[in-house]
Short mmCIF file of C-alpha atoms in Angstrom, two decimals:
data_model
loop_
_atom_site.label_atom_id
_atom_site.label_comp_id
_atom_site.label_asym_id
_atom_site.label_seq_id
_atom_site.Cartn_x
_atom_site.Cartn_y
_atom_site.Cartn_z
CA MET A 1325 -3.90 -21.49 -12.69
CA LEU A 1326 -6.42 -19.64 -10.53
CA VAL A 1327 -5.56 -16.12 -9.33
CA VAL A 1328 -8.00 -14.71 -6.77
CA GLY A 1329 -7.93 -10.91 -6.60
CA ALA A 1330 -7.49 -8.52 -9.53
CA GLY A 1331 -5.53 -5.88 -7.64
CA PRO A 1332 -1.98 -4.76 -8.57
CA ALA A 1333 -0.45 -8.07 -7.53
CA GLY A 1334 -3.01 -10.44 -8.98
CA GLY A 1335 -3.46 -8.50 -12.21
CA ARG A 1336 0.23 -8.33 -12.91
CA LEU A 1337 0.81 -12.02 -12.10
CA ALA A 1338 -2.10 -13.13 -14.30
CA GLY A 1339 -0.70 -11.20 -17.27
CA GLN A 1340 2.80 -12.65 -16.87
CA LEU A 1341 1.61 -16.24 -16.53
CA ALA A 1342 -0.77 -15.91 -19.48
CA SER A 1343 2.03 -14.47 -21.60
CA ALA A 1344 4.06 -17.60 -20.87
CA GLY A 1345 1.27 -19.79 -22.22
CA LEU A 1346 -0.46 -20.91 -19.01
CA ARG A 1347 -4.23 -21.11 -18.79
CA VAL A 1348 -5.10 -18.48 -16.20
CA LEU A 1349 -8.41 -17.60 -14.58
CA LEU A 1350 -8.33 -14.21 -12.78
CA VAL A 1351 -11.32 -13.57 -10.55
CA ASP A 1352 -12.35 -10.65 -8.34
CA ARG A 1353 -15.20 -10.08 -5.99
CA LEU A 1354 -15.90 -6.64 -7.46
CA PRO A 1355 -18.21 -6.51 -10.45
CA ASP A 1356 -16.61 -3.22 -11.43
CA LEU A 1357 -12.87 -2.61 -10.81
CA SER A 1358 -13.45 1.17 -10.63
CA ARG A 1359 -15.25 0.68 -7.30
CA ALA A 1360 -13.62 0.75 -3.85
CA ALA A 1361 -10.58 2.51 -5.34
CA PHE A 1362 -8.97 3.33 -1.98
CA SER A 1363 -5.25 3.90 -2.32
CA SER A 1364 -3.07 6.93 -1.89
CA ALA A 1365 -1.07 5.48 -4.81
CA ALA A 1366 1.98 7.71 -4.73
CA LEU A 1367 5.02 6.11 -6.36
CA PRO A 1368 8.58 7.20 -7.02
CA GLN A 1369 9.53 7.69 -10.65
CA SER A 1370 11.90 4.70 -10.52
CA ALA A 1371 8.97 2.41 -9.75
CA VAL A 1372 6.82 3.95 -12.50
CA ASP A 1373 9.60 3.22 -15.00
CA ARG A 1374 10.43 -0.26 -13.67
CA LEU A 1375 6.80 -1.39 -13.66
CA GLY A 1376 6.19 0.01 -17.15
CA LEU A 1377 3.09 1.92 -16.12
CA PRO A 1378 1.32 3.81 -18.96
CA SER A 1379 0.28 7.45 -18.85
CA GLU A 1380 -3.38 6.43 -18.68
CA VAL A 1381 -2.99 5.28 -15.06
CA ILE A 1382 -1.12 8.42 -13.91
CA ALA A 1383 -3.31 11.13 -12.40
CA ALA A 1384 -0.59 13.63 -11.53
CA ARG A 1385 3.17 14.08 -11.14
CA TRP A 1386 4.83 15.29 -7.99
CA ARG A 1387 8.22 16.82 -7.19
CA ALA A 1388 7.88 18.20 -3.62
CA TRP A 1389 7.28 17.01 -0.07
CA HIS A 1390 5.15 19.20 2.22
CA LEU A 1391 5.18 17.98 5.79
CA VAL A 1392 3.24 19.57 8.66
CA GLY A 1393 4.31 18.47 12.12
CA PRO A 1394 2.42 18.02 15.39
CA ASN A 1395 2.85 21.67 16.34
CA GLY A 1396 1.49 22.89 12.99
CA SER A 1397 4.85 23.96 11.58
CA ALA A 1398 5.21 23.28 7.85
CA ARG A 1399 8.32 22.22 6.07
CA GLU A 1400 8.82 21.75 2.33
CA TRP A 1401 11.44 20.13 0.18
CA CYS A 1402 11.20 20.69 -3.57
CA ALA A 1403 13.10 19.20 -6.55
CA SER A 1404 13.54 20.77 -9.95
CA GLU A 1405 12.24 17.67 -11.77
CA PRO A 1406 9.32 15.32 -11.03
CA LEU A 1407 10.16 12.68 -8.41
CA GLY A 1408 7.20 10.41 -9.01
CA ALA A 1409 3.54 10.00 -9.82
CA VAL A 1410 0.17 9.74 -8.11
CA LEU A 1411 -1.78 6.92 -9.73
CA ASP A 1412 -5.43 6.60 -10.53
CA PHE A 1413 -5.90 3.35 -8.67
CA ALA A 1414 -9.12 2.39 -10.41
CA ALA A 1415 -7.49 2.99 -13.79
CA LEU A 1416 -4.46 0.92 -12.70
CA ARG A 1417 -6.58 -2.10 -11.79
CA GLN A 1418 -8.61 -1.84 -14.98
CA TRP A 1419 -5.46 -1.54 -17.11
CA LEU A 1420 -3.90 -4.59 -15.47
CA ALA A 1421 -7.03 -6.70 -15.94
CA THR A 1422 -7.42 -5.57 -19.60
CA ASP A 1423 -3.72 -6.29 -20.21
CA ALA A 1424 -4.04 -9.77 -18.63
CA ALA A 1425 -7.05 -10.54 -20.82
CA ALA A 1426 -5.19 -9.36 -23.95
CA ARG A 1427 -2.37 -11.77 -23.06
CA GLY A 1428 -4.79 -14.69 -22.84
CA ALA A 1429 -6.07 -14.78 -19.29
CA HIS A 1430 -9.76 -15.22 -18.63
CA VAL A 1431 -11.02 -12.44 -16.33
CA ALA A 1432 -14.22 -13.05 -14.32
CA LEU A 1433 -15.56 -10.20 -12.18
CA GLY A 1434 -18.12 -10.43 -9.40
CA TRP A 1435 -16.83 -13.82 -8.14
CA ARG A 1436 -15.85 -14.31 -4.52
CA ALA A 1437 -13.60 -17.19 -3.40
CA VAL A 1438 -15.30 -19.02 -0.54
CA ALA A 1439 -12.90 -21.88 0.19
CA SER A 1440 -10.05 -23.88 -1.32
CA ALA A 1441 -8.73 -27.36 -0.53
CA ALA A 1442 -6.14 -29.81 -1.80
CA SER A 1443 -7.46 -32.13 -4.47
CA GLY A 1444 -5.13 -34.78 -5.93
CA ASN A 1445 -2.06 -33.01 -7.29
CA GLY A 1446 -3.66 -29.60 -7.20
CA MET A 1447 -6.47 -27.56 -5.67
CA ARG A 1448 -10.22 -27.27 -5.80
CA THR A 1449 -11.69 -23.84 -5.14
CA TRP A 1450 -15.30 -22.83 -4.61
CA LEU A 1451 -16.51 -19.52 -5.97
CA ARG A 1452 -19.76 -17.62 -5.46
CA HIS A 1453 -21.06 -15.12 -7.98
CA GLY A 1454 -22.65 -12.01 -6.48
CA GLY A 1455 -25.41 -12.93 -4.05
CA GLU A 1456 -26.14 -16.33 -5.58
CA ARG A 1457 -26.41 -19.32 -3.26
CA CYS A 1458 -24.95 -21.90 -5.59
CA LEU A 1459 -21.18 -22.40 -5.74
CA ALA A 1460 -18.96 -23.09 -8.76
CA ALA A 1461 -16.00 -25.41 -8.25
CA VAL A 1462 -12.72 -24.72 -10.10
CA ALA A 1463 -9.90 -27.25 -10.30
CA SER A 1464 -6.36 -25.95 -10.81
CA ARG A 1465 -2.76 -26.92 -10.25
CA TRP A 1466 -2.10 -23.75 -8.23
CA VAL A 1467 -4.25 -21.16 -6.46
CA VAL A 1468 -2.82 -17.73 -5.76
CA ASP A 1469 -4.42 -15.71 -2.97
CA ALA A 1470 -4.07 -12.09 -4.09
CA THR A 1471 -6.96 -10.80 -1.96
CA GLY A 1472 -4.79 -8.45 0.02
CA GLU A 1473 -5.20 -8.01 3.75
CA ALA A 1474 -8.39 -10.10 3.70
CA ARG A 1475 -6.33 -13.24 3.05
CA ALA A 1476 -9.57 -14.85 1.89
CA LEU A 1477 -8.02 -18.27 1.30
CA LEU A 1478 -4.73 -18.25 3.22
CA GLY A 1479 -6.25 -16.97 6.43
CA ASP A 1480 -4.45 -14.88 9.05
CA PRO A 1481 -1.00 -16.03 10.28
CA ASP A 1482 -0.56 -17.38 13.78
CA PRO A 1483 -0.57 -14.26 16.02
CA ARG A 1484 2.06 -15.88 18.29
CA HIS A 1485 4.60 -15.87 15.45
CA ALA A 1486 3.47 -13.05 13.16
CA PRO A 1487 1.05 -10.66 14.90
CA LEU A 1488 -0.68 -8.26 12.57
CA VAL A 1489 -0.81 -4.46 12.66
CA ALA A 1490 -3.84 -2.90 10.94
CA GLY A 1491 -3.98 0.40 9.12
CA LEU A 1492 -7.45 1.91 8.70
CA GLY A 1493 -8.11 4.84 6.41
CA ILE A 1494 -10.70 6.95 4.66
CA GLU A 1495 -10.19 9.19 1.67
CA TRP A 1496 -12.29 11.71 -0.28
CA LEU A 1497 -11.80 12.79 -3.86
CA LEU A 1498 -12.63 16.51 -4.06
CA GLU A 1499 -13.37 18.90 -6.87
CA VAL A 1500 -11.82 22.29 -6.03
CA GLY A 1501 -11.18 25.63 -7.62
CA GLN A 1502 -7.88 26.62 -9.14
CA SER A 1503 -6.85 28.73 -6.13
CA GLN A 1504 -7.40 25.67 -3.82
CA TRP A 1505 -5.71 23.20 -6.13
CA GLN A 1506 -2.61 25.18 -7.07
CA PRO A 1507 -0.89 25.09 -3.62
CA TRP A 1508 -0.96 21.28 -3.76
CA ALA A 1509 -0.01 20.83 -7.43
CA GLU A 1510 3.08 18.65 -7.72
CA ARG A 1511 3.23 18.18 -3.94
CA LEU A 1512 2.68 15.27 -1.57
CA GLY A 1513 1.26 16.79 1.62
CA PHE A 1514 1.35 14.95 4.94
CA PHE A 1515 0.03 16.04 8.37
CA LEU A 1516 1.92 14.16 11.08
CA GLY A 1517 1.30 13.84 14.80
CA SER A 1518 -1.41 13.01 17.32
CA THR A 1519 -2.87 16.52 17.01
CA TRP A 1520 -3.96 15.52 13.52
CA VAL A 1521 -4.63 11.77 13.88
CA PRO A 1522 -3.52 9.74 16.91
CA ARG A 1523 -1.36 6.84 15.71
CA GLY A 1524 -1.69 8.09 12.14
CA TYR A 1525 -1.48 10.91 9.70
CA GLY A 1526 -3.45 12.90 7.11
CA TRP A 1527 -2.58 13.61 3.50
CA VAL A 1528 -3.35 15.82 0.49
CA PHE A 1529 -2.38 14.60 -2.98
CA PRO A 1530 -3.02 16.20 -6.37
CA MET A 1531 -5.19 14.25 -8.81
CA GLY A 1532 -5.00 16.35 -11.94
CA PRO A 1533 -6.22 19.94 -12.37
CA GLY A 1534 -9.07 20.82 -10.02
CA ARG A 1535 -8.99 17.56 -8.08
CA LEU A 1536 -7.44 16.63 -4.74
CA LYS A 1537 -7.30 13.49 -2.64
CA VAL A 1538 -7.62 14.20 1.08
CA GLY A 1539 -7.50 11.36 3.58
CA VAL A 1540 -6.58 10.17 7.09
CA CYS A 1541 -5.44 6.84 8.45
CA ARG A 1542 -4.23 5.27 11.65
CA LEU A 1543 -2.19 2.21 12.55
CA GLU A 1544 -3.29 -0.15 15.29
CA PRO A 1545 -2.18 -3.49 16.72
CA GLU A 1546 -4.84 -6.19 16.56
CA PRO A 1547 -7.11 -6.16 18.40
CA PRO A 1548 -7.24 -2.32 18.38
CA SER A 1549 -6.57 -0.56 21.68
CA LEU A 1550 -7.49 2.97 20.68
CA GLN A 1551 -10.79 4.24 19.36
CA VAL A 1552 -10.30 7.09 16.92
CA SER A 1553 -13.01 8.72 14.81
CA LEU A 1554 -11.42 8.86 11.42
CA GLY A 1555 -14.40 10.75 10.08
CA GLY A 1556 -13.95 13.42 12.70
CA ALA A 1557 -10.21 13.65 11.99
CA LEU A 1558 -10.90 14.04 8.24
CA GLN A 1559 -13.42 16.80 8.89
CA ARG A 1560 -10.94 18.68 11.06
CA LEU A 1561 -8.30 18.43 8.38
CA LEU A 1562 -10.71 19.63 5.70
CA ARG A 1563 -11.64 22.63 7.81
CA HIS A 1564 -8.00 23.40 8.43
CA LEU A 1565 -7.35 23.34 4.68
CA ASP A 1566 -10.50 25.38 3.96
CA LEU A 1567 -11.77 22.45 1.84
CA ASP A 1568 -14.81 21.48 3.90
CA ARG A 1569 -17.19 23.02 1.38
CA ALA A 1570 -15.55 21.43 -1.69
CA ARG A 1571 -17.65 19.12 -3.85
CA VAL A 1572 -17.06 15.45 -2.92
CA LEU A 1573 -16.72 13.26 -6.04
CA ASP A 1574 -16.06 10.01 -4.23
CA ARG A 1575 -15.76 8.65 -0.70
CA HIS A 1576 -13.95 5.43 0.02
CA GLY A 1577 -12.14 3.67 2.78
CA GLY A 1578 -9.92 0.65 3.29
CA ARG A 1579 -7.72 -1.38 5.56
CA ILE A 1580 -4.24 -2.73 5.34
CA ARG A 1581 -2.95 -5.47 7.64
CA SER A 1582 0.63 -6.59 7.78
CA SER A 1583 3.00 -8.28 10.17
CA ILE A 1584 6.01 -6.32 11.39
CA THR A 1585 8.33 -9.34 11.22
CA ARG A 1586 6.94 -10.57 7.84
CA SER A 1587 7.74 -14.09 8.95
CA GLU A 1588 4.39 -15.74 8.09
CA ALA A 1589 4.16 -18.74 5.79
CA HIS A 1590 3.92 -17.72 2.14
CA GLY A 1591 1.83 -20.72 1.18
CA HIS A 1592 0.19 -23.98 2.16
CA GLY A 1593 0.58 -26.80 -0.36
CA HIS A 1594 -0.52 -25.53 -3.76
CA LEU A 1595 -2.07 -22.38 -2.28
CA ILE A 1596 0.32 -19.40 -2.47
CA GLY A 1597 -0.02 -15.87 -1.11
CA LEU A 1598 0.77 -12.73 -3.05
CA GLY A 1599 1.18 -9.05 -2.23
CA ASP A 1600 -0.49 -7.83 0.94
CA ALA A 1601 -1.63 -11.41 1.67
CA VAL A 1602 1.99 -12.10 2.69
CA SER A 1603 2.63 -8.64 4.25
CA THR A 1604 4.55 -6.90 1.46
CA ALA A 1605 3.02 -3.53 2.31
CA ASN A 1606 5.16 -0.56 3.28
CA LEU A 1607 3.75 0.29 6.72
CA LEU A 1608 5.99 3.33 7.04
CA GLY A 1609 4.46 5.11 4.06
CA GLY A 1610 1.12 3.28 4.03
CA GLU A 1611 1.55 2.08 0.43
CA GLY A 1612 1.61 -1.36 -1.07
CA ILE A 1613 1.33 -1.10 -4.84
CA ARG A 1614 5.07 -1.26 -5.63
CA HIS A 1615 5.76 -4.23 -3.41
CA ALA A 1616 2.59 -6.08 -4.39
CA MET A 1617 3.64 -5.91 -8.03
CA ALA A 1618 7.21 -6.84 -7.13
CA SER A 1619 5.91 -9.98 -5.41
CA ALA A 1620 4.24 -10.93 -8.71
CA ASP A 1621 7.54 -10.47 -10.52
CA VAL A 1622 9.19 -12.82 -8.00
CA LEU A 1623 6.49 -15.48 -7.99
CA ALA A 1624 5.83 -15.74 -11.74
CA PRO A 1625 9.12 -17.41 -12.77
CA LEU A 1626 8.98 -19.79 -9.77
CA LEU A 1627 5.54 -21.01 -10.82
CA LEU A 1628 6.69 -21.42 -14.38
CA GLU A 1629 9.55 -23.63 -13.22
CA GLY A 1630 7.09 -26.20 -11.98
CA SER A 1631 8.70 -26.86 -8.59
CA ASP A 1632 6.98 -28.92 -5.94
CA SER A 1633 4.85 -26.99 -3.48
CA VAL A 1634 7.20 -27.22 -0.42
CA ARG A 1635 10.28 -26.16 -2.42
CA LEU A 1636 8.40 -23.35 -4.19
CA SER A 1637 6.98 -21.81 -1.03
CA ARG A 1638 10.38 -21.69 0.68
CA ARG A 1639 12.18 -20.34 -2.38
CA TYR A 1640 9.44 -17.77 -2.88
CA ALA A 1641 9.83 -16.42 0.69
CA ARG A 1642 13.63 -16.25 0.32
CA CYS A 1643 13.55 -14.63 -3.12
CA LEU A 1644 10.95 -12.06 -2.03
CA GLN A 1645 12.99 -11.06 0.99
CA ARG A 1646 16.04 -10.71 -1.21
CA ALA A 1647 14.19 -8.72 -3.87
CA LEU A 1648 12.71 -6.24 -1.38
CA GLY A 1649 15.88 -6.02 0.70
CA TRP A 1650 16.87 -5.75 4.32
CA ARG A 1651 15.86 -2.08 4.50
CA TRP A 1652 12.29 -3.06 3.65
CA ALA A 1653 12.26 -5.39 6.65
CA LEU A 1654 13.66 -2.65 8.89
CA SER A 1655 10.97 -0.19 7.70
CA GLY A 1656 8.38 -2.19 9.64
CA ARG A 1657 10.18 -1.42 12.90
CA LEU A 1658 10.40 2.27 12.02
CA ALA A 1659 6.70 2.29 11.11
CA ARG A 1660 5.79 0.82 14.49
CA ARG A 1661 8.00 3.38 16.26
CA THR A 1662 6.57 6.24 14.19
CA TRP A 1663 2.84 5.59 14.22
CA LEU A 1664 2.07 3.53 17.29
CA GLY A 1665 3.95 6.03 19.49
CA LEU A 1666 1.95 9.04 18.31
CA VAL A 1667 -0.63 9.09 21.09
CA GLU A 1668 0.93 11.54 23.51
CA ALA A 1669 3.17 14.59 23.71
CA ARG A 1670 6.35 12.51 24.09
CA GLY A 1671 5.83 10.85 20.71
CA ASP A 1672 4.97 14.17 19.09
CA ARG A 1673 8.14 15.80 20.43
CA ARG A 1674 10.25 12.88 19.13
CA LEU A 1675 8.70 13.31 15.68
CA GLU A 1676 9.28 17.08 15.74
CA ARG A 1677 12.97 16.51 16.47
CA LEU A 1678 13.23 14.12 13.57
CA LEU A 1679 11.53 16.56 11.17
CA ALA A 1680 13.80 19.39 12.37
CA SER A 1681 16.84 17.21 11.73
CA LEU A 1682 15.79 16.76 8.13
CA LYS A 1683 15.57 20.45 7.31
CA THR A 1684 18.85 20.47 5.35
CA SER A 1685 17.93 17.43 3.31
CA ARG A 1686 16.94 17.51 -0.34
CA ALA A 1687 13.60 16.33 -1.68
CA GLU A 1688 15.44 13.46 -3.35
CA ASP A 1689 16.82 12.42 0.03
CA LEU A 1690 13.37 12.22 1.56
CA SER A 1691 12.22 10.07 -1.29
CA ALA A 1692 15.17 7.77 -0.73
CA LEU A 1693 14.31 7.56 2.96
CA LEU A 1694 10.56 6.94 2.64
CA PHE A 1695 10.46 4.86 -0.54
CA ASP A 1696 13.87 3.14 -0.60
CA TYR A 1697 14.47 3.04 3.18
CA ARG A 1698 17.90 4.64 2.83
CA PHE A 1699 18.22 5.16 6.57
CA GLU A 1700 22.02 5.18 6.49
CA ARG A 1701 22.00 8.54 4.72
CA TYR A 1702 20.82 10.08 7.97
CA GLY A 1703 23.18 8.23 10.30
CA LEU A 1704 22.93 9.35 13.90
CA ARG A 1705 19.85 11.48 13.18
CA VAL A 1706 17.67 8.43 12.70
CA LEU A 1707 19.22 6.02 15.19
CA PRO A 1708 17.90 7.84 18.29
CA TYR A 1709 14.45 7.81 16.74
CA LEU A 1710 14.58 4.07 16.14
CA ALA A 1711 15.70 3.60 19.73
CA GLY A 1712 12.70 5.60 20.93
CA ARG A 1713 14.55 8.58 22.36
#
């Protein structure tokens, strides 16, 4: 078994398959999994518990939502107990890879998958190490593409059937004083509206005492139709927060690409997609860790059953849809309505009305809306927003 990509999905799958006795090779293009650690990585507590995440990958706990709308008005919802965690994404990837190796998987870093093709009753995949010119060929029964939005082996879906929407983001890790850190301790802060980032939003997350994550992102159809300077938007947000002189510990950026319909093929022959490679990301909240790892939990038992490739791919798609639920599918539509419409005053006014309608909600209710897609809790307050009014 060859798993390409040692992110949350690939690392979890490799560990599960190795535990079941399969010979697993887990490869990743990064020579060091602490690099390119771009992810806001905020999870609800239910996901932390279900995934069995250890304390070593948790940077901070949060129990409040702090939302700033297009007109600058701030609203906050606070719970008495922690509602979730902000993960150290680099630590998460390293822990998953170490765990997979401890279970018997062979982990090879610095290897990039170049191509894969059917070979007999399995696959042959060509890998390149670093900048070397020579390729290494690996034969395996199955190949799992867990390379995220890059879809290094699967390739992009047919845009006529499953057009992609791209999310682009940059994020800085800051070292700040106690007086600057304390207002954001235990809070997830979001800045929403085109006045902050057209077709996107900004965020401030705690990362342990004296450290904050500050970032901005935008959502765009492909090809992009709007040119936005994310660097300029981040600088404006930092100045607004009086954090523009804080020491920068790390700068990173990334991209997420997903189809709204999530109707793309989940595999071709003995090549199967996993996580963001088959659009499991939550476009509404810009997070993909939970669903990526859930896709591994769905795929692992199907691979262990030894089904033929056609039957497995179809069952995998059905089981994944069932595991993530109909609300997850609906969240893509809400994401498109929310972010792609934030380019003018009309979209900002619509968002302000939605935020105002949530003022009597509890922090737990917002978590249920944004993480579990419990739209029905808001009834008629959300339906006009989905309809674009």
